[in-house]
C-alpha cells in the first residue's frame, strides 16, 4: 500500500460544476495534512491546510476523516483556472518530512 | 509570502558531467532546506534535508556521493549532481520554511524547480 494515495483522475468537469476527490494515508497517527496545487511543469503551491474539523477557503472545502484515514478536497463552482494537479501532502510521522501523493488531475472545460 | 528561487530553471548536459543547482530563500533565512525529485507523473520524493553549517541528511536509497549538498549560508543551499546519467533526468525542487521547517505544522514554500535533462 502506498503511504499517500490519490485517484490520479483525470476529472473532466464543465465550468460551474462541483468536483471532489479523496486521498488516503497510511499512518493513523498523522497530524498534519495539506492540499497543494501543481500546474504543469511548475512547483507545488500551498492551496490549504486541512484541519480536524474541516475548513473552507472560498470555493474550496477540505475535510479530514480520521476513522477512515482520508482527506478530501471539494471545489465548488469550478473555474477554468482551477485546472491543475492537486497534491495531497501528509506529514506522516509528525516530523518535518512531507509525503506527497502522485496527484489528482482536474480539467475544467468551458 | 515567502519566496524561494532556484537556478538554473532548465539544464541540458552530457552524460558524465556534473550539474550544480542553487536554491535560495529570498526574503527569509532558512536553517533547513529540502531537496526533492519528481519524475513524470509521479509524486515528489524527498531526497535529502540540507542543514546550514552541517552535513545533509539523505533519504534511504539516495547516494550522498552522487548528490552533493552544501548549505553554506542561511539563504543558500546547492545540490550538485555528479557524473550525471540519463536516469538522473528529472525535475529537482527545493523547499524551505520561514518558520524553520522542522516542525510538522511548518508550511513549506517551494522553488520553481530545475528541469535536468542528461543526454
PDB file of C-alpha atoms in Angstrom:
ATOM      1  CA  UNK A   1       0.000   0.000   0.000  1.00  0.00           C
ATOM      2  CA  UNK A   2       1.317   3.454  -0.871  1.00  0.00           C
ATOM      3  CA  UNK A   3       1.794   5.781   2.067  1.00  0.00           C
ATOM      4  CA  UNK A   4      -0.233   8.553   0.439  1.00  0.00           C
ATOM      5  CA  UNK A   5      -2.566   7.509  -2.321  1.00  0.00           C
ATOM      6  CA  UNK A   6      -4.728   9.530  -4.658  1.00  0.00           C
ATOM      7  CA  UNK A   7      -7.010   8.790  -7.565  1.00  0.00           C
ATOM      8  CA  UNK A   8      -4.974  10.150 -10.476  1.00  0.00           C
ATOM      9  CA  UNK A   9      -8.081  11.135 -12.418  1.00  0.00           C
ATOM     10  CA  UNK A  10      -8.366  12.963 -14.696  1.00  0.00           C
ATOM     11  CA  UNK A  11     -11.565  14.593 -13.552  1.00  0.00           C
ATOM     12  CA  UNK A  12     -13.003  16.457 -16.521  1.00  0.00           C
ATOM     13  CA  UNK A  13     -15.738  18.836 -15.428  1.00  0.00           C
ATOM     14  CA  UNK A  14     -17.628  21.741 -17.007  1.00  0.00           C
ATOM     15  CA  UNK A  15     -17.265  25.246 -15.669  1.00  0.00           C
ATOM     16  CA  UNK A  16     -19.511  25.801 -12.683  1.00  0.00           C
ATOM     17  CA  UNK A  17     -19.574  22.171 -11.657  1.00  0.00           C
ATOM     18  CA  UNK A  18     -18.549  20.739  -8.327  1.00  0.00           C
ATOM     19  CA  UNK A  19     -15.732  18.233  -8.176  1.00  0.00           C
ATOM     20  CA  UNK A  20     -14.462  16.303  -5.196  1.00  0.00           C
ATOM     21  CA  UNK A  21     -11.764  13.729  -4.625  1.00  0.00           C
ATOM     22  CA  UNK A  22     -10.078  11.924  -1.772  1.00  0.00           C
ATOM     23  CA  UNK A  23      -6.655  10.942  -0.591  1.00  0.00           C
ATOM     24  CA  UNK A  24      -5.860   8.080   1.760  1.00  0.00           C
ATOM     25  CA  UNK A  25      -2.878   7.946   4.080  1.00  0.00           C
ATOM     26  CA  UNK A  26      -1.237   5.024   5.795  1.00  0.00           C
ATOM     27  CA  UNK A  27      -0.434   6.237   9.318  1.00  0.00           C
ATOM     28  CA  UNK A  28      -3.407   6.732  11.609  1.00  0.00           C
ATOM     29  CA  UNK A  29      -1.280   8.885  13.929  1.00  0.00           C
ATOM     30  CA  UNK A  30      -0.566  11.537  11.291  1.00  0.00           C
ATOM     31  CA  UNK A  31      -1.497  15.028  12.413  1.00  0.00           C
ATOM     32  CA  UNK A  32      -0.738  17.450   9.579  1.00  0.00           C
ATOM     33  CA  UNK A  33      -2.370  17.460   6.190  1.00  0.00           C
ATOM     34  CA  UNK A  34      -2.222  19.814   3.242  1.00  0.00           C
ATOM     35  CA  UNK A  35      -3.514  20.250  -0.253  1.00  0.00           C
ATOM     36  CA  UNK A  36      -1.072  21.706  -2.761  1.00  0.00           C
ATOM     37  CA  UNK A  37      -1.731  22.686  -6.328  1.00  0.00           C
ATOM     38  CA  UNK A  38       0.782  21.978  -9.074  1.00  0.00           C
ATOM     39  CA  UNK A  39       0.435  23.389 -12.558  1.00  0.00           C
ATOM     40  CA  UNK A  40       2.107  21.637 -15.453  1.00  0.00           C
ATOM     41  CA  UNK A  41       5.889  21.666 -15.120  1.00  0.00           C
ATOM     42  CA  UNK A  42       5.759  24.095 -12.203  1.00  0.00           C
ATOM     43  CA  UNK A  43       6.428  23.893  -8.491  1.00  0.00           C
ATOM     44  CA  UNK A  44       3.724  22.920  -5.964  1.00  0.00           C
ATOM     45  CA  UNK A  45       1.951  25.782  -4.248  1.00  0.00           C
ATOM     46  CA  UNK A  46       0.058  25.528  -0.984  1.00  0.00           C
ATOM     47  CA  UNK A  47      -3.680  25.586  -1.524  1.00  0.00           C
ATOM     48  CA  UNK A  48      -4.784  24.988   2.048  1.00  0.00           C
ATOM     49  CA  UNK A  49      -4.034  23.139   5.235  1.00  0.00           C
ATOM     50  CA  UNK A  50      -6.589  20.603   6.396  1.00  0.00           C
ATOM     51  CA  UNK A  51      -7.897  20.959   9.936  1.00  0.00           C
ATOM     52  CA  UNK A  52      -9.578  18.321  12.034  1.00  0.00           C
ATOM     53  CA  UNK A  53     -12.971  19.987  11.907  1.00  0.00           C
ATOM     54  CA  UNK A  54     -12.764  20.647   8.190  1.00  0.00           C
ATOM     55  CA  UNK A  55     -12.189  24.038   6.684  1.00  0.00           C
ATOM     56  CA  UNK A  56     -13.226  26.177   3.808  1.00  0.00           C
ATOM     57  CA  UNK A  57     -11.383  28.750   1.734  1.00  0.00           C
ATOM     58  CA  UNK A  58     -13.652  30.379  -0.787  1.00  0.00           C
ATOM     59  CA  UNK A  59     -14.778  27.722  -3.226  1.00  0.00           C
ATOM     60  CA  UNK A  60     -12.502  25.079  -1.723  1.00  0.00           C
ATOM     61  CA  UNK A  61     -13.501  22.821   1.154  1.00  0.00           C
ATOM     62  CA  UNK A  62     -11.176  20.344   2.825  1.00  0.00           C
ATOM     63  CA  UNK A  63     -12.253  17.576   5.154  1.00  0.00           C
ATOM     64  CA  UNK A  64     -10.428  15.068   7.317  1.00  0.00           C
ATOM     65  CA  UNK A  65     -11.825  11.657   8.167  1.00  0.00           C
ATOM     66  CA  UNK A  66      -9.522  10.125  10.757  1.00  0.00           C
ATOM     67  CA  UNK A  67     -11.522   6.942  11.182  1.00  0.00           C
ATOM     68  CA  UNK A  68     -11.128   6.033   7.536  1.00  0.00           C
ATOM     69  CA  UNK A  69      -7.767   7.760   7.149  1.00  0.00           C
ATOM     70  CA  UNK A  70      -8.534  10.036   4.272  1.00  0.00           C
ATOM     71  CA  UNK A  71      -8.742  13.700   3.449  1.00  0.00           C
ATOM     72  CA  UNK A  72     -10.874  15.219   0.749  1.00  0.00           C
ATOM     73  CA  UNK A  73     -10.975  18.336  -1.359  1.00  0.00           C
ATOM     74  CA  UNK A  74     -14.127  19.762  -2.868  1.00  0.00           C
ATOM     75  CA  UNK A  75     -14.136  22.530  -5.425  1.00  0.00           C
ATOM     76  CA  UNK A  76     -17.406  24.378  -5.981  1.00  0.00           C
ATOM     77  CA  UNK A  77     -18.309  26.492  -8.992  1.00  0.00           C
ATOM     78  CA  UNK A  78     -15.255  25.307 -10.919  1.00  0.00           C
ATOM     79  CA  UNK A  79     -13.327  27.860 -12.962  1.00  0.00           C
ATOM     80  CA  UNK A  80     -11.129  27.232 -15.965  1.00  0.00           C
ATOM     81  CA  UNK A  81      -8.227  28.393 -13.824  1.00  0.00           C
ATOM     82  CA  UNK A  82      -8.821  25.534 -11.409  1.00  0.00           C
ATOM     83  CA  UNK A  83      -7.390  23.131 -13.991  1.00  0.00           C
ATOM     84  CA  UNK A  84      -4.293  21.693 -12.333  1.00  0.00           C
ATOM     85  CA  UNK A  85      -2.949  18.701 -10.468  1.00  0.00           C
ATOM     86  CA  UNK A  86      -3.883  18.670  -6.806  1.00  0.00           C
ATOM     87  CA  UNK A  87      -1.346  17.089  -4.495  1.00  0.00           C
ATOM     88  CA  UNK A  88      -2.283  15.517  -1.207  1.00  0.00           C
ATOM     89  CA  UNK A  89       0.528  16.100   1.274  1.00  0.00           C
ATOM     90  CA  UNK A  90       0.769  14.446   4.662  1.00  0.00           C
ATOM     91  CA  UNK A  91       3.256  14.749   7.458  1.00  0.00           C
ATOM     92  CA  UNK A  92       3.009  11.017   8.030  1.00  0.00           C
ATOM     93  CA  UNK A  93       5.236  10.628  11.055  1.00  0.00           C
ATOM     94  CA  UNK A  94       4.774  14.052  12.631  1.00  0.00           C
ATOM     95  CA  UNK A  95       8.326  15.088  11.969  1.00  0.00           C
ATOM     96  CA  UNK A  96       9.470  17.561   9.377  1.00  0.00           C
ATOM     97  CA  UNK A  97       9.176  15.301   6.363  1.00  0.00           C
ATOM     98  CA  UNK A  98       6.316  15.648   3.941  1.00  0.00           C
ATOM     99  CA  UNK A  99       4.940  12.725   1.961  1.00  0.00           C
ATOM    100  CA  UNK A 100       3.289  13.501  -1.333  1.00  0.00           C
ATOM    101  CA  UNK A 101       0.605  11.750  -3.276  1.00  0.00           C
ATOM    102  CA  UNK A 102       1.089  11.472  -7.016  1.00  0.00           C
ATOM    103  CA  UNK A 103      -1.673  13.997  -7.590  1.00  0.00           C
ATOM    104  CA  UNK A 104      -5.212  14.191  -8.927  1.00  0.00           C
ATOM    105  CA  UNK A 105      -5.598  15.939 -12.253  1.00  0.00           C
ATOM    106  CA  UNK A 106      -8.594  18.204 -12.703  1.00  0.00           C
ATOM    107  CA  UNK A 107      -9.508  19.704 -16.057  1.00  0.00           C
ATOM    108  CA  UNK A 108     -12.265  22.295 -16.182  1.00  0.00           C
ATOM    109  CA  UNK A 109     -13.731  22.838 -19.635  1.00  0.00           C
ATOM    110  CA  UNK A 110     -15.686  25.768 -20.955  1.00  0.00           C
TER     111      UNK A 110
ATOM    112  CA  UNK B   1       4.696  35.473   1.270  1.00  0.00           C
ATOM    113  CA  UNK B   2       7.948  33.564   1.427  1.00  0.00           C
ATOM    114  CA  UNK B   3       9.876  33.314  -1.822  1.00  0.00           C
ATOM    115  CA  UNK B   4      12.262  30.574  -2.793  1.00  0.00           C
ATOM    116  CA  UNK B   5      14.229  30.762  -6.014  1.00  0.00           C
ATOM    117  CA  UNK B   6      16.172  28.157  -7.946  1.00  0.00           C
ATOM    118  CA  UNK B   7      18.791  28.436 -10.614  1.00  0.00           C
ATOM    119  CA  UNK B   8      19.004  27.315 -13.310  1.00  0.00           C
ATOM    120  CA  UNK B   9      15.418  26.601 -14.302  1.00  0.00           C
ATOM    121  CA  UNK B  10      16.494  24.224 -17.004  1.00  0.00           C
ATOM    122  CA  UNK B  11      19.715  22.477 -17.829  1.00  0.00           C
ATOM    123  CA  UNK B  12      20.718  20.033 -20.524  1.00  0.00           C
ATOM    124  CA  UNK B  13      24.037  18.305 -20.133  1.00  0.00           C
ATOM    125  CA  UNK B  14      26.043  15.421 -21.464  1.00  0.00           C
ATOM    126  CA  UNK B  15      26.344  12.160 -19.603  1.00  0.00           C
ATOM    127  CA  UNK B  16      29.253  12.186 -17.172  1.00  0.00           C
ATOM    128  CA  UNK B  17      29.219  15.888 -16.403  1.00  0.00           C
ATOM    129  CA  UNK B  18      28.314  17.478 -13.076  1.00  0.00           C
ATOM    130  CA  UNK B  19      25.488  19.936 -12.622  1.00  0.00           C
ATOM    131  CA  UNK B  20      25.032  22.384  -9.759  1.00  0.00           C
ATOM    132  CA  UNK B  21      21.599  23.640  -8.779  1.00  0.00           C
ATOM    133  CA  UNK B  22      21.134  26.573  -6.415  1.00  0.00           C
ATOM    134  CA  UNK B  23      18.253  27.135  -4.035  1.00  0.00           C
ATOM    135  CA  UNK B  24      17.849  30.496  -2.346  1.00  0.00           C
ATOM    136  CA  UNK B  25      15.418  31.835   0.204  1.00  0.00           C
ATOM    137  CA  UNK B  26      14.929  35.431  -0.889  1.00  0.00           C
ATOM    138  CA  UNK B  27      13.121  37.067   1.987  1.00  0.00           C
ATOM    139  CA  UNK B  28      13.838  34.854   4.959  1.00  0.00           C
ATOM    140  CA  UNK B  29      16.591  32.816   6.484  1.00  0.00           C
ATOM    141  CA  UNK B  30      16.405  29.060   6.238  1.00  0.00           C
ATOM    142  CA  UNK B  31      18.460  26.849   8.503  1.00  0.00           C
ATOM    143  CA  UNK B  32      16.860  23.856   6.839  1.00  0.00           C
ATOM    144  CA  UNK B  33      16.060  23.319   3.183  1.00  0.00           C
ATOM    145  CA  UNK B  34      14.736  20.256   1.455  1.00  0.00           C
ATOM    146  CA  UNK B  35      15.578  18.752  -1.911  1.00  0.00           C
ATOM    147  CA  UNK B  36      13.002  16.747  -3.831  1.00  0.00           C
ATOM    148  CA  UNK B  37      12.952  14.940  -7.131  1.00  0.00           C
ATOM    149  CA  UNK B  38       9.901  14.364  -9.283  1.00  0.00           C
ATOM    150  CA  UNK B  39       9.745  12.008 -12.245  1.00  0.00           C
ATOM    151  CA  UNK B  40       6.936  12.441 -14.816  1.00  0.00           C
ATOM    152  CA  UNK B  41       3.503  11.605 -13.442  1.00  0.00           C
ATOM    153  CA  UNK B  42       4.981  10.617 -10.098  1.00  0.00           C
ATOM    154  CA  UNK B  43       4.936  12.197  -6.691  1.00  0.00           C
ATOM    155  CA  UNK B  44       7.645  14.374  -5.259  1.00  0.00           C
ATOM    156  CA  UNK B  45      10.168  12.283  -3.403  1.00  0.00           C
ATOM    157  CA  UNK B  46      12.305  13.755  -0.664  1.00  0.00           C
ATOM    158  CA  UNK B  47      15.960  13.230  -1.462  1.00  0.00           C
ATOM    159  CA  UNK B  48      17.686  14.971   1.411  1.00  0.00           C
ATOM    160  CA  UNK B  49      17.453  17.559   4.129  1.00  0.00           C
ATOM    161  CA  UNK B  50      20.016  20.325   3.866  1.00  0.00           C
ATOM    162  CA  UNK B  51      21.218  21.755   7.175  1.00  0.00           C
ATOM    163  CA  UNK B  52      23.053  25.049   7.404  1.00  0.00           C
ATOM    164  CA  UNK B  53      26.534  24.545   8.712  1.00  0.00           C
ATOM    165  CA  UNK B  54      26.347  20.771   8.953  1.00  0.00           C
ATOM    166  CA  UNK B  55      26.049  17.681   6.817  1.00  0.00           C
ATOM    167  CA  UNK B  56      22.918  16.946   4.886  1.00  0.00           C
ATOM    168  CA  UNK B  57      20.652  14.074   5.858  1.00  0.00           C
ATOM    169  CA  UNK B  58      19.905  11.768   2.949  1.00  0.00           C
ATOM    170  CA  UNK B  59      16.853   9.582   2.480  1.00  0.00           C
ATOM    171  CA  UNK B  60      17.232   5.874   2.055  1.00  0.00           C
ATOM    172  CA  UNK B  61      18.375   4.962  -1.415  1.00  0.00           C
ATOM    173  CA  UNK B  62      19.817   8.372  -2.259  1.00  0.00           C
ATOM    174  CA  UNK B  63      23.563   8.286  -2.843  1.00  0.00           C
ATOM    175  CA  UNK B  64      25.224  11.056  -0.908  1.00  0.00           C
ATOM    176  CA  UNK B  65      28.370  10.890  -3.033  1.00  0.00           C
ATOM    177  CA  UNK B  66      26.348  11.386  -6.177  1.00  0.00           C
ATOM    178  CA  UNK B  67      24.103  14.148  -4.908  1.00  0.00           C
ATOM    179  CA  UNK B  68      26.332  16.567  -3.062  1.00  0.00           C
ATOM    180  CA  UNK B  69      24.595  19.124  -0.901  1.00  0.00           C
ATOM    181  CA  UNK B  70      26.157  22.237   0.528  1.00  0.00           C
ATOM    182  CA  UNK B  71      24.293  24.666   2.771  1.00  0.00           C
ATOM    183  CA  UNK B  72      26.922  27.288   3.398  1.00  0.00           C
ATOM    184  CA  UNK B  73      24.690  30.185   4.358  1.00  0.00           C
ATOM    185  CA  UNK B  74      21.244  30.801   5.798  1.00  0.00           C
ATOM    186  CA  UNK B  75      19.845  31.639   2.391  1.00  0.00           C
ATOM    187  CA  UNK B  76      21.592  29.270   0.014  1.00  0.00           C
ATOM    188  CA  UNK B  77      21.715  25.525  -0.480  1.00  0.00           C
ATOM    189  CA  UNK B  78      23.261  23.852  -3.507  1.00  0.00           C
ATOM    190  CA  UNK B  79      22.702  20.404  -4.960  1.00  0.00           C
ATOM    191  CA  UNK B  80      25.373  19.037  -7.268  1.00  0.00           C
ATOM    192  CA  UNK B  81      24.530  16.032  -9.383  1.00  0.00           C
ATOM    193  CA  UNK B  82      27.899  14.455 -10.026  1.00  0.00           C
ATOM    194  CA  UNK B  83      28.643  12.345 -13.097  1.00  0.00           C
ATOM    195  CA  UNK B  84      25.088  12.716 -14.286  1.00  0.00           C
ATOM    196  CA  UNK B  85      23.492   9.952 -16.320  1.00  0.00           C
ATOM    197  CA  UNK B  86      20.267   9.865 -18.336  1.00  0.00           C
ATOM    198  CA  UNK B  87      18.419   8.196 -15.437  1.00  0.00           C
ATOM    199  CA  UNK B  88      19.136  11.320 -13.349  1.00  0.00           C
ATOM    200  CA  UNK B  89      16.969  13.345 -15.725  1.00  0.00           C
ATOM    201  CA  UNK B  90      14.189  14.688 -13.556  1.00  0.00           C
ATOM    202  CA  UNK B  91      12.566  17.756 -12.035  1.00  0.00           C
ATOM    203  CA  UNK B  92      14.517  18.830  -8.950  1.00  0.00           C
ATOM    204  CA  UNK B  93      12.706  21.080  -6.489  1.00  0.00           C
ATOM    205  CA  UNK B  94      13.856  22.626  -3.249  1.00  0.00           C
ATOM    206  CA  UNK B  95      11.743  23.927  -0.409  1.00  0.00           C
ATOM    207  CA  UNK B  96      12.206  25.936   2.746  1.00  0.00           C
ATOM    208  CA  UNK B  97      10.112  27.379   5.524  1.00  0.00           C
ATOM    209  CA  UNK B  98      10.349  30.785   7.211  1.00  0.00           C
ATOM    210  CA  UNK B  99       9.437  29.109  10.476  1.00  0.00           C
ATOM    211  CA  UNK B 100      12.319  26.683  10.307  1.00  0.00           C
ATOM    212  CA  UNK B 101      10.824  23.735   8.514  1.00  0.00           C
ATOM    213  CA  UNK B 102      11.411  21.165  11.217  1.00  0.00           C
ATOM    214  CA  UNK B 103       8.002  21.300  12.882  1.00  0.00           C
ATOM    215  CA  UNK B 104       5.203  19.196  11.497  1.00  0.00           C
ATOM    216  CA  UNK B 105       2.979  22.236  11.011  1.00  0.00           C
ATOM    217  CA  UNK B 106       5.520  24.369   9.154  1.00  0.00           C
ATOM    218  CA  UNK B 107       4.379  25.447   5.706  1.00  0.00           C
ATOM    219  CA  UNK B 108       6.904  24.612   3.027  1.00  0.00           C
ATOM    220  CA  UNK B 109       7.495  27.018   0.172  1.00  0.00           C
ATOM    221  CA  UNK B 110       8.852  25.515  -2.987  1.00  0.00           C
ATOM    222  CA  UNK B 111      11.302  26.847  -5.501  1.00  0.00           C
ATOM    223  CA  UNK B 112      10.247  26.880  -9.169  1.00  0.00           C
ATOM    224  CA  UNK B 113      12.232  23.735  -9.852  1.00  0.00           C
ATOM    225  CA  UNK B 114      15.079  22.801 -12.146  1.00  0.00           C
ATOM    226  CA  UNK B 115      14.434  20.517 -15.059  1.00  0.00           C
ATOM    227  CA  UNK B 116      17.525  18.434 -15.711  1.00  0.00           C
ATOM    228  CA  UNK B 117      17.961  16.530 -18.942  1.00  0.00           C
ATOM    229  CA  UNK B 118      21.021  14.336 -19.293  1.00  0.00           C
ATOM    230  CA  UNK B 119      21.783  13.247 -22.820  1.00  0.00           C
TER     231      UNK B 119
END
